[in-house]
Short mmCIF file of C-alpha atoms in Angstrom, two decimals:
data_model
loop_
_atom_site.label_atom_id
_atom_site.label_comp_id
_atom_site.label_asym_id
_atom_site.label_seq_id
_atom_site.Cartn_x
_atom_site.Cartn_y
_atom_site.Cartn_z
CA UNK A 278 24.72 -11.50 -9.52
CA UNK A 279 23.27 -7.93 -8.88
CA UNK A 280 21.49 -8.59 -11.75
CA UNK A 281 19.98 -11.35 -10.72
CA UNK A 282 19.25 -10.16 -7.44
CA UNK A 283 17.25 -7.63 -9.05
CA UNK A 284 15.40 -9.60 -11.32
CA UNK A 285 14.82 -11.33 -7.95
CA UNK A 286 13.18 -8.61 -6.13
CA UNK A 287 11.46 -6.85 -9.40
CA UNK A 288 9.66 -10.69 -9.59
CA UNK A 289 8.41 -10.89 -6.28
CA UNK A 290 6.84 -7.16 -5.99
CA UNK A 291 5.22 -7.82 -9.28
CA UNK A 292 3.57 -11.19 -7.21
CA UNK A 293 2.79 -9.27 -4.69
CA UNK A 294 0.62 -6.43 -6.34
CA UNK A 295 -1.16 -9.11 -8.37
CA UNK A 296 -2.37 -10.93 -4.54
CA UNK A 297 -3.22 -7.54 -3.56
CA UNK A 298 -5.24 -6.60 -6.53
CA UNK A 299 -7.39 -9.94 -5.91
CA UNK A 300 -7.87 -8.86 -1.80
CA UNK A 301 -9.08 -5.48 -3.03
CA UNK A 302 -11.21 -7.15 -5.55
CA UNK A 303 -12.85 -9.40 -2.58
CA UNK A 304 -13.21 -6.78 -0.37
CA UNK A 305 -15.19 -4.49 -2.91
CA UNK A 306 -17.40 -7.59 -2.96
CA UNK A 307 -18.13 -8.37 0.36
CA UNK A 308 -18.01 -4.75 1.78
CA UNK A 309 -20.81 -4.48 -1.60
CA UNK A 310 -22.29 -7.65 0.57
CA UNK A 311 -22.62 -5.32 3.90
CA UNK A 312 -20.07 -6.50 5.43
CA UNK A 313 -18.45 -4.86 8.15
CA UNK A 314 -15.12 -2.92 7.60
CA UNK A 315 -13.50 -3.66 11.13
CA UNK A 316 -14.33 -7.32 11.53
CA UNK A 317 -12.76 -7.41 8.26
CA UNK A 318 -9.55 -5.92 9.27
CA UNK A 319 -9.49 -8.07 12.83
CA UNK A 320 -10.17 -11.33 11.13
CA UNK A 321 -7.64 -10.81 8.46
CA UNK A 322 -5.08 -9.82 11.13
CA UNK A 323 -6.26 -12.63 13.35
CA UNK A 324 -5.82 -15.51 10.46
CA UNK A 325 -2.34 -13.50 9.27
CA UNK A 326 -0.99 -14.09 13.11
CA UNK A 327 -1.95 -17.37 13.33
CA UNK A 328 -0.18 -18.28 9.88
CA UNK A 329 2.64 -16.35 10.60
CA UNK A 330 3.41 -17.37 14.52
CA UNK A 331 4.54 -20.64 13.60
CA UNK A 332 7.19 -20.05 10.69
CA UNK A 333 8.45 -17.08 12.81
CA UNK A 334 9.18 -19.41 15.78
CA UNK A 335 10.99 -21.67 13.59
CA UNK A 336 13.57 -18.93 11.46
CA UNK A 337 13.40 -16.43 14.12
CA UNK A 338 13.64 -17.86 17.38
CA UNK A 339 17.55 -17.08 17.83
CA UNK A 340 16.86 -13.41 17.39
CA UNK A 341 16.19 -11.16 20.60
CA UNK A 342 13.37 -8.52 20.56
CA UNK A 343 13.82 -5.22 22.62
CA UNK A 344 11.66 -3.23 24.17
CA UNK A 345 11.98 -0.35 21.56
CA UNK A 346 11.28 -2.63 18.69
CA UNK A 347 8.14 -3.94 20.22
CA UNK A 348 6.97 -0.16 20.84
CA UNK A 349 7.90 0.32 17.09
CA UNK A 350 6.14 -2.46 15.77
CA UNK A 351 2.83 -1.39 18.46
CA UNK A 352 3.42 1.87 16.25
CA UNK A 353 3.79 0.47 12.77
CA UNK A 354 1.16 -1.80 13.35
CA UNK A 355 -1.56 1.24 13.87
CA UNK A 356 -0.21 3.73 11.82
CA UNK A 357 0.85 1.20 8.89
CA UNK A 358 -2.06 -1.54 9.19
CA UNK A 359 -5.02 -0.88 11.61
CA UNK A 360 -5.96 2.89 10.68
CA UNK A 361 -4.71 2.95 7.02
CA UNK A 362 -6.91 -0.53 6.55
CA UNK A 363 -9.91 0.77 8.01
CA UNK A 364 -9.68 3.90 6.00
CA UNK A 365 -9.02 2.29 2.70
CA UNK A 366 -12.12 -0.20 3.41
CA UNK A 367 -14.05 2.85 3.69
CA UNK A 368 -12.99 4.62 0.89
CA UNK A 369 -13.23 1.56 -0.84
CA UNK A 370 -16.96 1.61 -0.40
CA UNK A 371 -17.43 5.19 -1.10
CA UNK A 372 -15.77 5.15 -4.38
CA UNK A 373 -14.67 1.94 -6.43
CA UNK A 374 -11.51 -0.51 -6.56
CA UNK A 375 -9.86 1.15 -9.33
CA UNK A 376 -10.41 4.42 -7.89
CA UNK A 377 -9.04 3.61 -4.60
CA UNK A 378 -6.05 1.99 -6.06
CA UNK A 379 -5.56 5.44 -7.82
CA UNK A 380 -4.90 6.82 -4.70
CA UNK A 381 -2.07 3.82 -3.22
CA UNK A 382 0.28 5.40 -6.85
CA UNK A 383 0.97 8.66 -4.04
CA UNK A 384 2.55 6.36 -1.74
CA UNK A 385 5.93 6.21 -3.29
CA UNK A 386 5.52 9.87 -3.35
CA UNK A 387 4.69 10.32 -0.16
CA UNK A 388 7.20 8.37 1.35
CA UNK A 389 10.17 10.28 -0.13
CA UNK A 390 8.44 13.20 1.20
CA UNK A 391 8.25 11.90 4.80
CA UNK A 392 12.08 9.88 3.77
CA UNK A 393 13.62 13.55 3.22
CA UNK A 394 13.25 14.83 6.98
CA UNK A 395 14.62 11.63 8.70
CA UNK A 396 17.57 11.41 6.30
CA UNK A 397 17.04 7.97 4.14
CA UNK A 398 16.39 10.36 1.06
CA UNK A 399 18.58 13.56 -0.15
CA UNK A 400 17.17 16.63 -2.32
CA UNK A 401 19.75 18.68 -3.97
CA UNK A 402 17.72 21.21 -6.03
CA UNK A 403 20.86 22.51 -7.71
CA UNK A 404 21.60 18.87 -9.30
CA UNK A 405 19.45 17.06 -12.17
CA UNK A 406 18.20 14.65 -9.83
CA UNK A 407 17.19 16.90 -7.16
CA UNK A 408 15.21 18.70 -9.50
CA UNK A 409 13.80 15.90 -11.43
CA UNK A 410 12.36 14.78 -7.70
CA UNK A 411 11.21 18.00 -7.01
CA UNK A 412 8.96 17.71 -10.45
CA UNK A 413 8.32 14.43 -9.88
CA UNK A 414 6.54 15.13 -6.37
CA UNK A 415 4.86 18.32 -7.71
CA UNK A 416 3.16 16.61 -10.69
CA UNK A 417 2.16 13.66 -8.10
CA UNK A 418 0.70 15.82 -6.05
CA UNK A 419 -1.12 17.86 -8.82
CA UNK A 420 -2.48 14.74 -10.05
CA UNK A 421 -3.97 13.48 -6.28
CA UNK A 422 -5.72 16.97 -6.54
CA UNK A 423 -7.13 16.15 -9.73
CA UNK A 424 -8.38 12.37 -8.53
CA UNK A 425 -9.88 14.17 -5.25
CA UNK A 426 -11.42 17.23 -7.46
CA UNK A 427 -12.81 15.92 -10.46
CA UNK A 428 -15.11 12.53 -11.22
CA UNK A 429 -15.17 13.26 -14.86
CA UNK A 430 -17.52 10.71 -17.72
CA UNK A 431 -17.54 7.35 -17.89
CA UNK A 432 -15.15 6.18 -19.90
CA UNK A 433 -16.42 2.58 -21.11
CA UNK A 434 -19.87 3.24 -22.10
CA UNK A 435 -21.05 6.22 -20.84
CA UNK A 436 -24.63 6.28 -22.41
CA UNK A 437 -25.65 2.72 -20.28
CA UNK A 438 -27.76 3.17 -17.73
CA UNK A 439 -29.89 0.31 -16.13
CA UNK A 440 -33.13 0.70 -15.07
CA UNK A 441 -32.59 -0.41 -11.50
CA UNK A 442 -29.32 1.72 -10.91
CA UNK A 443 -31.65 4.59 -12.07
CA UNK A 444 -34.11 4.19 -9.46
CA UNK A 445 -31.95 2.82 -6.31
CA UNK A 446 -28.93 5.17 -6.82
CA UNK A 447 -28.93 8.14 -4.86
CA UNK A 448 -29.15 11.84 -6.75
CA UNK A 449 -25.83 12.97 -8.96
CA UNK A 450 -24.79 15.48 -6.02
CA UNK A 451 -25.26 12.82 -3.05
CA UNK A 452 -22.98 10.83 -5.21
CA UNK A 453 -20.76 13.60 -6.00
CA UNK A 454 -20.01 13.90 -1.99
CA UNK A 455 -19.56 10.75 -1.31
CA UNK A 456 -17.22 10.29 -3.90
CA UNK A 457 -15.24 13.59 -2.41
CA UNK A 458 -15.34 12.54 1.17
CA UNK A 459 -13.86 9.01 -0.32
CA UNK A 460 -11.13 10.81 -1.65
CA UNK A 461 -9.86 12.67 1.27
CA UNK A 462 -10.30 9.16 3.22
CA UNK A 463 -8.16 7.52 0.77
CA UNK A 464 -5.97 10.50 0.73
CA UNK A 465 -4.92 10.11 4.56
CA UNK A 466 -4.66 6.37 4.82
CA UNK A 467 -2.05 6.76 1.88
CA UNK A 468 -0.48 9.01 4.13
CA UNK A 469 -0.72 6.84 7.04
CA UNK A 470 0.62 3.62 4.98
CA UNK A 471 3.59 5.42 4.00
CA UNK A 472 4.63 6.12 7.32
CA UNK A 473 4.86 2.23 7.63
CA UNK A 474 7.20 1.92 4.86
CA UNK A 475 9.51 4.57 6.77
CA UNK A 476 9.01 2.97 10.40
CA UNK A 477 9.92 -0.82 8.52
CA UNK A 478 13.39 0.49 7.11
CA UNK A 479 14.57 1.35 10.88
CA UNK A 480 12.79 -1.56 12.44
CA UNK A 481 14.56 -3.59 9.43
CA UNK A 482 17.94 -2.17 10.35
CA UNK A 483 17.70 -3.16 14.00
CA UNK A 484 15.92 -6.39 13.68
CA UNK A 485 16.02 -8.16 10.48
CA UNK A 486 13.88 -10.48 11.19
CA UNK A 487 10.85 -10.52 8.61
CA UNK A 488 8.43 -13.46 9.81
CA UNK A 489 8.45 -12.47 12.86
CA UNK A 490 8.31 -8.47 12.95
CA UNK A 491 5.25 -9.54 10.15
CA UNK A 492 3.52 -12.10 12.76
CA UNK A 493 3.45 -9.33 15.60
CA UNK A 494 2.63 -6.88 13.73
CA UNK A 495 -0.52 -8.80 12.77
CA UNK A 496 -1.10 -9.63 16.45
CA UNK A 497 -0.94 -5.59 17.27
CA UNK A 498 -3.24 -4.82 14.40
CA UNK A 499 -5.34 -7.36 15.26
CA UNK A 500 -6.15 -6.20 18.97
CA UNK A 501 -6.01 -2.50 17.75
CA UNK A 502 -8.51 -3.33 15.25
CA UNK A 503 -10.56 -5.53 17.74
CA UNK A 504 -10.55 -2.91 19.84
CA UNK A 505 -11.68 -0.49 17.81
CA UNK A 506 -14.65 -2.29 16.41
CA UNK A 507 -15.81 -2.65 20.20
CA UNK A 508 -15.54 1.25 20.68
CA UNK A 509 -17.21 1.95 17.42
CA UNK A 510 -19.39 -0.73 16.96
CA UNK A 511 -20.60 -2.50 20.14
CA UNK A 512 -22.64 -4.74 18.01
CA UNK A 513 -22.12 -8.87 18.00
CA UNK A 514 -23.67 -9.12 15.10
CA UNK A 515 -20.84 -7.43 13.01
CA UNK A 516 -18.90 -10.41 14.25
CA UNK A 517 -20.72 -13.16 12.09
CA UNK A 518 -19.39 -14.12 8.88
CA UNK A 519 -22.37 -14.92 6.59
CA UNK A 520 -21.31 -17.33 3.54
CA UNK A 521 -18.33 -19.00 2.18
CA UNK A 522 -17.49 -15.67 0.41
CA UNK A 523 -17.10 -14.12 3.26
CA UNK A 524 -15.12 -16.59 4.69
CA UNK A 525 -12.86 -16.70 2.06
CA UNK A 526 -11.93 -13.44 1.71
CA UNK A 527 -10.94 -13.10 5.17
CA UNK A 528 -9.20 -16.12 5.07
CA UNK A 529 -7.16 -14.82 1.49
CA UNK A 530 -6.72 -11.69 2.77
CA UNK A 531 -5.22 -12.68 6.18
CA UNK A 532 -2.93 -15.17 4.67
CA UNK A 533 -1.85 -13.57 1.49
CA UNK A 534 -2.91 -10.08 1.97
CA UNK A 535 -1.26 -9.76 5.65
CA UNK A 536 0.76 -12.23 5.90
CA UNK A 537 3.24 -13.54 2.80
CA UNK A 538 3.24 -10.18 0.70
CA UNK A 539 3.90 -8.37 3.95
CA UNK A 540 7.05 -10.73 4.53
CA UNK A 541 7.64 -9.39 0.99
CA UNK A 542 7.23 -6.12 1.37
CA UNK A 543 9.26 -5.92 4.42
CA UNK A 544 11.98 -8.06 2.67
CA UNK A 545 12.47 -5.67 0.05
CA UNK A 546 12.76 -2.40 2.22
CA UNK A 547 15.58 -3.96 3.79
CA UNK A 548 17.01 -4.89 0.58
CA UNK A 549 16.12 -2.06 -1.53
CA UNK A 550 14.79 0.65 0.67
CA UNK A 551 10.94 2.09 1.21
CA UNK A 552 11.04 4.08 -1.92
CA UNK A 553 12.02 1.10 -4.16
CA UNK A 554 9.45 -0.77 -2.81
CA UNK A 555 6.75 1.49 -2.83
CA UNK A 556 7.43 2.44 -5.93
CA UNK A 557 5.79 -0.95 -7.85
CA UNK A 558 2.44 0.40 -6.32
CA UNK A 559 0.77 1.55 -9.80
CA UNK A 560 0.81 -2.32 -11.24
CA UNK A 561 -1.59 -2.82 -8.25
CA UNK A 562 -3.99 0.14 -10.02
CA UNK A 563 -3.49 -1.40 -13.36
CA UNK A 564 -4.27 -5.30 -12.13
CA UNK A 565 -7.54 -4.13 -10.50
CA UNK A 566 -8.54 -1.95 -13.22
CA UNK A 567 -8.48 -5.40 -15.64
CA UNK A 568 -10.39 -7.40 -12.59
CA UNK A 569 -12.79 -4.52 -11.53
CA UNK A 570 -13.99 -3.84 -15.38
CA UNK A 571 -13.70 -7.61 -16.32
CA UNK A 572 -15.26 -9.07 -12.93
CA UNK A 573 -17.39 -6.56 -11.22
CA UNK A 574 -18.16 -4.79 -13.93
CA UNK A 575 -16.63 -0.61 -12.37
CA UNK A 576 -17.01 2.06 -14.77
CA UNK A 577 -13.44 3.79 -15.21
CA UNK A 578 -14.10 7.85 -14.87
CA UNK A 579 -12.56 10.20 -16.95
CA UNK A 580 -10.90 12.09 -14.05
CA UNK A 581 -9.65 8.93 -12.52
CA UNK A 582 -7.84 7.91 -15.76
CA UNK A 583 -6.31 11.43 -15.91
CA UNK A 584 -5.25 11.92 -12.09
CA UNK A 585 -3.54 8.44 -12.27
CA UNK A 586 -1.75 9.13 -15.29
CA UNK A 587 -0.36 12.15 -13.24
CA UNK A 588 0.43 10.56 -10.33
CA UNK A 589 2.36 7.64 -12.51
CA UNK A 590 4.60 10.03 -14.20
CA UNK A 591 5.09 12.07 -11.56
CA UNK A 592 6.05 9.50 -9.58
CA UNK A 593 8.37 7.36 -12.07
CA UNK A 594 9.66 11.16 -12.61
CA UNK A 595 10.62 10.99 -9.46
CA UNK A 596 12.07 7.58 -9.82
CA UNK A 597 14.27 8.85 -12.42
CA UNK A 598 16.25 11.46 -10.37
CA UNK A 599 16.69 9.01 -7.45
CA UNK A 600 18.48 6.56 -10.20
CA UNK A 601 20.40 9.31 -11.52
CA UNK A 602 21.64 10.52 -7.51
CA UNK A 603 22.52 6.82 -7.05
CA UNK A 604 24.54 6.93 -10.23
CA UNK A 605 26.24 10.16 -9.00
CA UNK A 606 27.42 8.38 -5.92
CA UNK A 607 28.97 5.52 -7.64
CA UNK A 608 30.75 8.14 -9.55
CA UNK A 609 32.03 9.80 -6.66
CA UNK A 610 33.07 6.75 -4.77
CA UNK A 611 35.01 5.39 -7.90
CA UNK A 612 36.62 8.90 -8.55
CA UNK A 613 39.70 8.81 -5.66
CA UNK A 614 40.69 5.43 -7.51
CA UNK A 615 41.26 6.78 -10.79
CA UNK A 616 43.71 9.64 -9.60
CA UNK A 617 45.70 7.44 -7.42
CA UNK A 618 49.13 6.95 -9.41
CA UNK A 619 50.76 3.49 -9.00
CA UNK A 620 54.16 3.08 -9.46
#
């Protein structure tokens, strides 16, 4: 049965990075397209509300939601979805899919770092696991440095240049920057999203309701973000949706991307914890990469190849010593039964 259960859960986060590695595909396109990055985020929130609402009303309507779970889903919502959205669209342009999904592999690690002050994860650096964490989160980290530091070669064919690119692209340095200040963007929504991971395992304790806490949370993000683009933009046009492309990746991306693997995502925190979860993050990195080369035709960089590789092993490093702890517990809890002596 535990077996199964896992095979359960290990099935459904391998769906889910597969949907998200087609919304990041769509969303290279259409931000390629000009579209804007907030009306983006609003609509997709918007259409993830809408989809939502219903099915919540109908499995959650027997639940009660307090005051301080609203406030924490207000706070999820712009911490976990409005900001780190907007910051990953923007990176997204700056840099390339495969690149930015580089950067989502320091999520796990950053979420046991932010897990370790409010108690959900343990370091005891005198234990096997404790030290195989504290590796694992060094080498993660040392490979996010690398991805924000160095671009590296081309990888694929680094000797093809168009013609056009040549004349349209802007100078080696420009690029250079761009690609930096990308990075560092990236960098902090990563941070950002792995606060949500931490704020869903005590919202998930308290109300275990995923359809709904998913359906408001897309109604939060959806003002925040609405918001937002009226502070920043004050432009109608950045409203209009121009083409059935654009219309269908806001319509993927709210239903899939916001709404069903978010009912995922939360349903596996409660059953497996943030770290678990955030853990199947690098088969989103590996799914774009096929789709971004195959499809849109990305170069893959030399440094971006490296950092990742990093930030993988560091991270399944870490991985490693959290199975071990959990083994060390079971160990401990079965111990008192062996020495009891029956008559």
């Amino acid at each position: 049965m535990h077996c199964h259960e896992l095979c359960k859960q290990v099935s459904i986060m391998i769906l889910v990075n597969l949907a998200l590695a087609f919304v990041n595909l769509l969303l290279k396109k259409v931000l390629n397209e000009g579209m804007d990055y907030m009306s983006i985020v609003t609509y997709r929130q918007t259409i993830s509300f809408i989809f939502m609402a219903p099915i919540a009303c109908f499995y959650d309507r027997k639940h009660k939601l307090r005051v301080h779970i609203i406030c924490l889903l207000f706070l999820s919502a712009l911490l976990g979805i409005t900001l780190p959205q907007y910051l990953f669209l923007i990176g997204l342009e700056y840099t390339s899919a495969t690149f930015s999904c580089a950067f989502l592999n320091m999520v796990p690690v950053f979420t046991f770092i932010m897990a370790v002050p409010f108690g959900i994860e343990k370091v005891n650096v005198q234990s096997k696991s404790g030290k195989a964490k504290v590796l694992g989160t060094t080498v993660c980290i040392g490979g996010a440095v690398l991805l924000v530091l160095y671009k590296g070669m081309p990888l694929i064919d680094p000797h093809s240049q168009h013609i056009a690119d040549e004349v349209t692209s802007p100078t080696p340095s420009a690029k250079l920057e761009k690609w930096i200040i990308g990075s560092i963007i990236l960098t902090i929504g990563c941070l950002l999203w792995s606060s949500w991971f931490i704020i869903q395992a005590k919202i998930s304790k308290k109300y275990p309701c995923q359809y709904s806490s998913t359906a408001i949370l897309s109604l939060f993000a959806a003002i925040q973000s609405a918001i937002l683009t009226l502070i920043i933009k004050r432009n109608n046009a950045s409203w209009i949706l121009k083409g059935k492309l654009e219309i269908m990746c806001v319509i993927y991306t709210g239903l899939v991307g916001s709404g069903l693997c978010y009912v995922a995502m939360s349903w596996c925190v409660k059953q497996r914890g943030p770290v678990f979860t955030a853990a199947f993050t690098p088969l989103l990195q590996i799914f774009v990469a096929i789709l971004d080369f195959s499809l849109l035709k990305e170069e893959i960089y030399l440094g971006s190849v490296a950092g990742s590789s990093l930030v993988i092993a560091g991270m399944y490093i870490l991985l490693w010593g959290k199975g071990k702890e959990g083994e060390q517990y079971v160990l401990k809890d079965t111990q008192p039964n062996e020495d009891v002596d029956f008559p």
